[in-house]
mmCIF file of C-alpha atoms and ligand atoms in Angstrom:
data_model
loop_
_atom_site.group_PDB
_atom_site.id
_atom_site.type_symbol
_atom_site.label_atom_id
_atom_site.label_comp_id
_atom_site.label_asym_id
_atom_site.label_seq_id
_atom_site.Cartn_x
_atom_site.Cartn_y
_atom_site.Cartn_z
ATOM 1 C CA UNK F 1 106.158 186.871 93.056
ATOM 2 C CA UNK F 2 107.068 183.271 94.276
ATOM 3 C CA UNK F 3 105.076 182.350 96.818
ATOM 4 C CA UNK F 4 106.488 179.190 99.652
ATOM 5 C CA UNK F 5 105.748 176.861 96.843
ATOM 6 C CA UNK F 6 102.943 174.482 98.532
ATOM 7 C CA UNK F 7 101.341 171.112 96.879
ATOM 8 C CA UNK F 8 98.109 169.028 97.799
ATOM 9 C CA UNK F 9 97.939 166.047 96.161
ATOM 10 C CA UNK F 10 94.706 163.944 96.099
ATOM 11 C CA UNK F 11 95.078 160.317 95.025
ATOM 12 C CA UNK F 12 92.663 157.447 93.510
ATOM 13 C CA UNK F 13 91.863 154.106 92.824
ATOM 14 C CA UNK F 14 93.431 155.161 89.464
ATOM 15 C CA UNK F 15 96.699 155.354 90.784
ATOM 16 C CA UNK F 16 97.094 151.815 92.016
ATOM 17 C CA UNK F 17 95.059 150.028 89.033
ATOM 18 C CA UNK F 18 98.240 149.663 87.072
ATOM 19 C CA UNK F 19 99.762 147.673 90.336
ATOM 20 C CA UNK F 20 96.616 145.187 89.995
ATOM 21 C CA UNK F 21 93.938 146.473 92.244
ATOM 22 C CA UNK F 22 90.472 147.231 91.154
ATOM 23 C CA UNK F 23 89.116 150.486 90.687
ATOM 24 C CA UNK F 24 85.408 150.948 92.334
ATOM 25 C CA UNK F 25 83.297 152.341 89.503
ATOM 26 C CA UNK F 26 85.366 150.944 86.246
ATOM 27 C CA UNK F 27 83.523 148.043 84.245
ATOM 28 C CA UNK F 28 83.694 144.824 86.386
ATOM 29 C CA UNK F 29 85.188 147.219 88.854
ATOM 30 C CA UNK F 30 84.848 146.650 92.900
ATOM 31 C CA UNK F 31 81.608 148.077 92.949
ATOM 32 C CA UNK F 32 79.283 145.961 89.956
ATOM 33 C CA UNK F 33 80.793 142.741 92.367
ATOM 34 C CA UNK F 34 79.252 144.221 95.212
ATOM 35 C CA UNK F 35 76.588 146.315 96.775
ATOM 36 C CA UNK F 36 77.821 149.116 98.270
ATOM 37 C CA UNK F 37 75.268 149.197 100.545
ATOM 38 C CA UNK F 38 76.094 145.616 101.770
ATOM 39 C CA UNK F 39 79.958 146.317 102.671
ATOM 40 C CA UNK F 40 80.451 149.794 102.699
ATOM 41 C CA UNK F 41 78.062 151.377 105.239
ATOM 42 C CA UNK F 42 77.701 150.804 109.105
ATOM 43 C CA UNK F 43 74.283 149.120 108.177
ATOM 44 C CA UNK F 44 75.403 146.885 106.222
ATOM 45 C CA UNK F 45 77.968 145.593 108.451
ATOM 46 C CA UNK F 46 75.434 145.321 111.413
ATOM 47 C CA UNK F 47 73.137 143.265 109.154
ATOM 48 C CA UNK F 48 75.965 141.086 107.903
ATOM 49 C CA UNK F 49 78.782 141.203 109.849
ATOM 50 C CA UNK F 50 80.553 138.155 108.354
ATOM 51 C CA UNK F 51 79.828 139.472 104.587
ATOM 52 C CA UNK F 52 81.568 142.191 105.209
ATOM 53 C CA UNK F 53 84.872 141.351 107.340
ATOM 54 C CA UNK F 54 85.340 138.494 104.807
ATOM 55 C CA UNK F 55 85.468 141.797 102.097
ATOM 56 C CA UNK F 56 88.028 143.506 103.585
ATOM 57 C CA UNK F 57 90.073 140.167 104.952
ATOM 58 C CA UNK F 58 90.195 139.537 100.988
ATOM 59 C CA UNK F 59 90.980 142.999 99.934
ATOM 60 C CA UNK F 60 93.637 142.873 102.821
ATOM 61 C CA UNK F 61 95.271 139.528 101.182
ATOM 62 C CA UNK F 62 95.188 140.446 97.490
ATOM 63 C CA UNK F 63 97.020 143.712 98.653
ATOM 64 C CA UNK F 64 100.237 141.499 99.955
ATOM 65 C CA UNK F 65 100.597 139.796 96.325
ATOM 66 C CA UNK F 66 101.013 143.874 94.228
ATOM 67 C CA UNK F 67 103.872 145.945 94.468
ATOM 68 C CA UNK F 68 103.927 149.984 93.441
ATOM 69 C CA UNK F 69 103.789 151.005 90.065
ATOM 70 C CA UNK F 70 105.600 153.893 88.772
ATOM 71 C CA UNK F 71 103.246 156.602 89.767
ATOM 72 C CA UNK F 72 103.682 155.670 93.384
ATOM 73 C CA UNK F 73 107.534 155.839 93.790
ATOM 74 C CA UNK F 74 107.314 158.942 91.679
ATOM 75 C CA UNK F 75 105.475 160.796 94.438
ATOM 76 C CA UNK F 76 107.842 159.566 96.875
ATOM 77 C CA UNK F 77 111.004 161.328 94.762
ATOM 78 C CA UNK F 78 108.667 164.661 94.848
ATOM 79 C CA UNK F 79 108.168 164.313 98.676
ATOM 80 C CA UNK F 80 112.244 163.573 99.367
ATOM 81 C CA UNK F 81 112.988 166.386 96.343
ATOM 82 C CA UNK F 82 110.424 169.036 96.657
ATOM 83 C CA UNK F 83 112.206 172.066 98.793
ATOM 84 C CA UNK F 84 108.413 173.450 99.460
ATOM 85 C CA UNK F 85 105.409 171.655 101.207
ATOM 86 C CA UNK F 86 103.847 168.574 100.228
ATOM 87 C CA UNK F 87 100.850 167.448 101.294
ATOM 88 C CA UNK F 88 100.028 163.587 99.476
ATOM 89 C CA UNK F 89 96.081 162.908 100.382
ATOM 90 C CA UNK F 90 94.959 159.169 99.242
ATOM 91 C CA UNK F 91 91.187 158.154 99.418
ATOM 92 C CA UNK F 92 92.805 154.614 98.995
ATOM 93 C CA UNK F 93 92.857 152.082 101.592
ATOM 94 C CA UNK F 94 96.176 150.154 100.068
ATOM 95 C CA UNK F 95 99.808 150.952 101.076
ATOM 96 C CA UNK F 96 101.576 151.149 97.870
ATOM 97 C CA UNK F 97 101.550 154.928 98.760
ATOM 98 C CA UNK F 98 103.842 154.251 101.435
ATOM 99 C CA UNK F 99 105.784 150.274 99.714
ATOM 100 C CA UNK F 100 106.351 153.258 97.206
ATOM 101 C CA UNK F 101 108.761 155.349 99.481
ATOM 102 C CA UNK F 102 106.644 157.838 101.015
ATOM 103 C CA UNK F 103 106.464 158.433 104.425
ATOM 104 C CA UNK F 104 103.957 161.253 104.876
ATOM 105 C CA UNK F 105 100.244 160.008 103.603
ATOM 106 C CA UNK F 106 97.609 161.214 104.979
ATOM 107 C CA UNK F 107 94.516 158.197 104.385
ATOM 108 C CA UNK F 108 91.234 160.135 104.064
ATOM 109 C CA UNK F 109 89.074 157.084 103.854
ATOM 110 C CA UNK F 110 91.623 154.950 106.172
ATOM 111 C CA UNK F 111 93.575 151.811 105.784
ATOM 112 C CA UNK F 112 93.055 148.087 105.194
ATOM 113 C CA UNK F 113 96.407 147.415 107.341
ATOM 114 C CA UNK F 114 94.359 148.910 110.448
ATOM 115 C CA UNK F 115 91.362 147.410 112.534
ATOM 116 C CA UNK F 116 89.257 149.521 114.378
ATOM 117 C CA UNK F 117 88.185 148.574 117.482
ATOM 118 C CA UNK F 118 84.041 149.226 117.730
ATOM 119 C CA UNK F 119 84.624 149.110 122.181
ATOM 120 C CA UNK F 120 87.472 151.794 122.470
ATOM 121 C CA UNK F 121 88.001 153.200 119.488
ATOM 122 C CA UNK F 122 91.517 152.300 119.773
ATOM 123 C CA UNK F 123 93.026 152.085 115.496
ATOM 124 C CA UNK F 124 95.789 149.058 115.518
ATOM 125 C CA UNK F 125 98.072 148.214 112.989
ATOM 126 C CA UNK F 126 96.444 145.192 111.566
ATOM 127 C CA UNK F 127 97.729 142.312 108.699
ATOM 128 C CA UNK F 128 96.009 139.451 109.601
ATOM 129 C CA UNK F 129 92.332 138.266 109.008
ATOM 130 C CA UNK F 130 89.017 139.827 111.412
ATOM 131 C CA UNK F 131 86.445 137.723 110.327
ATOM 132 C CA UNK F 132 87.349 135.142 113.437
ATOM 133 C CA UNK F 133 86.548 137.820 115.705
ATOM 134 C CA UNK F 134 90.140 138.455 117.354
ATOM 135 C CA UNK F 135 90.287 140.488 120.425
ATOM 136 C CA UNK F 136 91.329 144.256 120.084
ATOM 137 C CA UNK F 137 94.857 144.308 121.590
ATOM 138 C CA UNK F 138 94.221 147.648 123.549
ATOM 139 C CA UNK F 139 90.485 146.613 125.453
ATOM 140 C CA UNK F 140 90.714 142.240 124.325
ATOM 141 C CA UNK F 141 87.130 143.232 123.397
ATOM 142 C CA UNK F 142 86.051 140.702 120.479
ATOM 143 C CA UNK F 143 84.716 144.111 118.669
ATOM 144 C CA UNK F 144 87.238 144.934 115.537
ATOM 145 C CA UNK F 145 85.862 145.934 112.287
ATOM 146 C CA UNK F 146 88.078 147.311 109.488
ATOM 147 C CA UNK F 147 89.499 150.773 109.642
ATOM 148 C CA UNK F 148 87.532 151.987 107.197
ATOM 149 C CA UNK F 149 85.680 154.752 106.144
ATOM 150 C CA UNK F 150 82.157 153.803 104.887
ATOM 151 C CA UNK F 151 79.360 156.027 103.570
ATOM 152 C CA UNK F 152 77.392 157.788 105.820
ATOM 153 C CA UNK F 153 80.796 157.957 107.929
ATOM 154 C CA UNK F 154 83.220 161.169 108.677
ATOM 155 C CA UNK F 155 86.522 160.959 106.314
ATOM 156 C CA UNK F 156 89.745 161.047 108.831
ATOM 157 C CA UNK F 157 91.460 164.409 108.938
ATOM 158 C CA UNK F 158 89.848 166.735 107.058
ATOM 159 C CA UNK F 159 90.404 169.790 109.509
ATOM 160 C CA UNK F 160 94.023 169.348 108.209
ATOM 161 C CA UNK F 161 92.917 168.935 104.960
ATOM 162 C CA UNK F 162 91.125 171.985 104.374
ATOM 163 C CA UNK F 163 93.611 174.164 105.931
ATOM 164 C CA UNK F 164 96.249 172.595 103.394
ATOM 165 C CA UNK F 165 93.521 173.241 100.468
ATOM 166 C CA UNK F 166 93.374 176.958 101.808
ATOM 167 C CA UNK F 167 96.399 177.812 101.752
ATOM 168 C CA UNK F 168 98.377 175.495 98.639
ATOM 169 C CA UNK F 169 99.349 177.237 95.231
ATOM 170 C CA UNK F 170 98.807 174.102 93.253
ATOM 171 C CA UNK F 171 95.958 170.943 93.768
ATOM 172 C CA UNK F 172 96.823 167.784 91.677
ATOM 173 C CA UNK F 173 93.897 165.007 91.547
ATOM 174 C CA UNK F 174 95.388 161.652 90.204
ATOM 175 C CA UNK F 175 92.841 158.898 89.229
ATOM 176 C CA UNK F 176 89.979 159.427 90.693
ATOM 177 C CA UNK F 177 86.492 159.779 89.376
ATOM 178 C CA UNK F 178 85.411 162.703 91.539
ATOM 179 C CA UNK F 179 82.438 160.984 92.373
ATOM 180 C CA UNK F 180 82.792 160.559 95.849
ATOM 181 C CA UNK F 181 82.239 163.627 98.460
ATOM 182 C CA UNK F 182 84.163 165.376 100.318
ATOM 183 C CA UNK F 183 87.280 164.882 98.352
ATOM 184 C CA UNK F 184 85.495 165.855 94.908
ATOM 185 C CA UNK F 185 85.132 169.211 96.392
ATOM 186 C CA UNK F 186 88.421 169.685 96.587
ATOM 187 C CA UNK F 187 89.024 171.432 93.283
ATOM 188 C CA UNK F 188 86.804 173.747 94.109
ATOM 189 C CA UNK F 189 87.970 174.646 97.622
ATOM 190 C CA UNK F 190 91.371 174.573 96.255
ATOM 191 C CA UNK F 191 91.007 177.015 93.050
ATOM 192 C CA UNK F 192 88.304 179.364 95.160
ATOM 193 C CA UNK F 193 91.352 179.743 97.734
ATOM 194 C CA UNK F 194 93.198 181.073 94.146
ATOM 195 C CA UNK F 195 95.318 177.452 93.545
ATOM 196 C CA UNK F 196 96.203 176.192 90.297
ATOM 197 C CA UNK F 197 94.542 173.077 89.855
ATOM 198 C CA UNK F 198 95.853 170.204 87.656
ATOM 199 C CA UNK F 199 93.895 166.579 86.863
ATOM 200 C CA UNK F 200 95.855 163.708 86.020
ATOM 201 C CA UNK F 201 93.370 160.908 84.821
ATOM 202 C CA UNK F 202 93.156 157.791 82.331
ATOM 203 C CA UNK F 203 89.984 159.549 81.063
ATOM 204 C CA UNK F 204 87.983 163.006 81.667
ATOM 205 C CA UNK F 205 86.641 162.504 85.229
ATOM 206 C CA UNK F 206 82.683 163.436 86.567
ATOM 207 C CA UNK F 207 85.017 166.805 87.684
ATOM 208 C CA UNK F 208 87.456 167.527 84.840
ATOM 209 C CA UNK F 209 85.900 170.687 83.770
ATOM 210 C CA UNK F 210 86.521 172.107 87.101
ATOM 211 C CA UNK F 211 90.421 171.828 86.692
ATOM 212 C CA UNK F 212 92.464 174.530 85.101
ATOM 213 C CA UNK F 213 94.502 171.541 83.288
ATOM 214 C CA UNK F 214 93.574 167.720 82.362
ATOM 215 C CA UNK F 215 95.773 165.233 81.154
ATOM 216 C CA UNK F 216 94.750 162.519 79.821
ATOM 217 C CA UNK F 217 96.733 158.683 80.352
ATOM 218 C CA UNK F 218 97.793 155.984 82.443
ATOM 219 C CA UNK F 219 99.203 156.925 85.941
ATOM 220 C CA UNK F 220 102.177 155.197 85.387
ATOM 221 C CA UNK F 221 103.073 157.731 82.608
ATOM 222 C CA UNK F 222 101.741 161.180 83.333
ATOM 223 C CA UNK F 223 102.664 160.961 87.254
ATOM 224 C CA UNK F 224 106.596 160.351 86.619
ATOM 225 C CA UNK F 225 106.857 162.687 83.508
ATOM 226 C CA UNK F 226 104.515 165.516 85.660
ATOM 227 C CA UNK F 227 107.537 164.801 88.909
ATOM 228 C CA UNK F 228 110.252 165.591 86.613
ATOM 229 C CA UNK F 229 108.349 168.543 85.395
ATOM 230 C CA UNK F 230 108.201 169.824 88.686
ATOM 231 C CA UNK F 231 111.211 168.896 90.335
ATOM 232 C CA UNK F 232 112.740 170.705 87.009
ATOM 233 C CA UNK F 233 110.775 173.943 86.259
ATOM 234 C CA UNK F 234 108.944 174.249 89.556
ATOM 235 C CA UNK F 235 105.553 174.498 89.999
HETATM 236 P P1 LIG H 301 86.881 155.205 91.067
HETATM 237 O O1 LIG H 301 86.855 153.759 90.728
HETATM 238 O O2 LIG H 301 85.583 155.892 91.265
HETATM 239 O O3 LIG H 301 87.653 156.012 89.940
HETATM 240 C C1 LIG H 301 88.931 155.626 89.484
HETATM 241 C C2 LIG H 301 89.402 156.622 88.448
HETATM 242 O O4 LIG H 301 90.710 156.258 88.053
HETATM 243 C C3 LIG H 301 88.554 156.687 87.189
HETATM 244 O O5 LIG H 301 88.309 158.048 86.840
HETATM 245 C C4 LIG H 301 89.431 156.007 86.130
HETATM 246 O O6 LIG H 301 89.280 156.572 84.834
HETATM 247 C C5 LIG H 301 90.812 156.313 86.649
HETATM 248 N N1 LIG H 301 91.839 155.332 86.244
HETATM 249 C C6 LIG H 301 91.705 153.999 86.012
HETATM 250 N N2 LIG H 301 92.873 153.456 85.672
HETATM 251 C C7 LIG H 301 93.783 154.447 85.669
HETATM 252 C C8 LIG H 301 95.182 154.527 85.374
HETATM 253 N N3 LIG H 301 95.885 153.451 85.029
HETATM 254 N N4 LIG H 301 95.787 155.741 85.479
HETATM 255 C C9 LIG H 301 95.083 156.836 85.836
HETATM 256 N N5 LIG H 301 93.779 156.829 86.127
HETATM 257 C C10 LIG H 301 93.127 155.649 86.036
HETATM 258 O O7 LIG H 301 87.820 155.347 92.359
HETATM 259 P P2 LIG H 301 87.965 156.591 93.374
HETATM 260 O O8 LIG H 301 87.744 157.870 92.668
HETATM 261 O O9 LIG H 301 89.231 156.402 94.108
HETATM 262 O O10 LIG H 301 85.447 155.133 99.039
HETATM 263 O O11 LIG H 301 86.762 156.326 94.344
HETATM 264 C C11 LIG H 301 86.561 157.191 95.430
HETATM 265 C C12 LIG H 301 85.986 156.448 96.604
HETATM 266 O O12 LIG H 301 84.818 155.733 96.188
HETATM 267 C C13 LIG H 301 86.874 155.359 97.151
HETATM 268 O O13 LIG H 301 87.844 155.849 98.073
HETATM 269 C C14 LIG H 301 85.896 154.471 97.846
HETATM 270 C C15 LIG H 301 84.844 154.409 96.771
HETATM 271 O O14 LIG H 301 83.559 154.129 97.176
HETATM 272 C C16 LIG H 301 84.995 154.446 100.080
HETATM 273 O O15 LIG H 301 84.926 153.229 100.080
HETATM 274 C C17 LIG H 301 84.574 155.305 101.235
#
């Protein structure tokens, strides 16, 4: 029987490594430079507020000097091919999802292009720097802070994304570790709800044995080659 044909896809730091940004937990990766504790949780950024906007105002520059790699655009010829439903998920803060072509992304962890404002709650597009305190530009409260999802905080969305998990016929995790809850439990929620459930990783991930399939390679590879599978064969 062929069922509607629907796809979650749950992206990675992996995906955007081969465009020149940093993976967290790799050697010399994002998180042996820093403490996670110091700019990645709400206490953190109440003890040091200046450590940690001058983080993300650096993550926020580097990102305007890559470009997408291969694996993004690929994902954006799915989402403009694929005659089913697509739903892209990215724990990544960058845009190359989007500089890639696609116009759907849904950012679990949210964006480094967006300030939140810590007064109204307002979310504004956002390019330039926060550490000089500029004022929100819904409330002119001086009280932005990245929009950012930090531990101990509530991903964005995930209502939406567990519906899509419930009901989706295939789950595809590309370059992530699996380290990081709720999206490792994914897989799980995913197959339990009777999906297929494919891994797409430069090397076997904390989670790998949970996937039906795991291939092994560089994003910029196994994405495009997996599109044409699907765009060919189906899923
Ligand atoms: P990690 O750094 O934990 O994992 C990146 C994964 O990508 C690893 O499994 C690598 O093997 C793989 N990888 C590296 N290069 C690759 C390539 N060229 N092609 C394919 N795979 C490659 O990053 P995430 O799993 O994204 O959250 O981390 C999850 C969350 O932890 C992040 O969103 C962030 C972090 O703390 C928050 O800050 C809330």
């Amino acid at each position: 029987m062929n069922g509607p044909n629907r796809i979650v896809i749950l992206t990675g730091a992996g995906i955007s490594a081969e465009s020149g940004i940093d993976t967290f937990r790799s050697a010399g990766g994002l998180w042996e430079q820093h403490r996670i504790e110091d700019v990645a949780t709400p206490e953190g950024f109440a003890r040091d507020p200046d450590l940690v906007l001058g983080f993300y105002d650096m993550r926020r520059a580097a990102l305007a000097t890559v470009t997408p790699n291969p694996a993004h655009e690929a994902l954006a010829r799915l989402e403009r091919a694929f005659s089913g439903e697509l739903l892209l998920v990215t724990q990544n803060v960058d845009d190359l999802h989007e500089r890639g072509g696609s116009a759907q992304v849904l950012h679990m962890h949210g964006e480094l292009n967006s300030a939140l404002c810590t007064c109204c709650e307002t979310r504004s597009p956002w390019r330039a720097t926060l550490i000089d305190r500029p004022p929100c530009p819904v409330c002119r409260a001086p009280g932005l802070r990245p929009d950012v999802v930090w531990f101990g905080e509530m991903p964005y969305q995930m209502g939406r994304i567990y519906r899509a998990l419930e009901t989706c016929d295939l789950f595809v995790s590309i370059g992530t570790s699996g380290a990081v809850y709720p999206a490792a439990g994914f897989v799980q929620e995913a197959r339990s709800s009777g999906a297929r459930t494919l891994e797409l990783n430069l090397e076997p991930s904390e989670g790998s044995r949970l996937f039906h399939e795991t291939r092994l390679g560089p994003a910029s590879q196994l994405v495009p080659s997996w599109v044409e599978e699907v765009l060919q064969t189906g899923i």
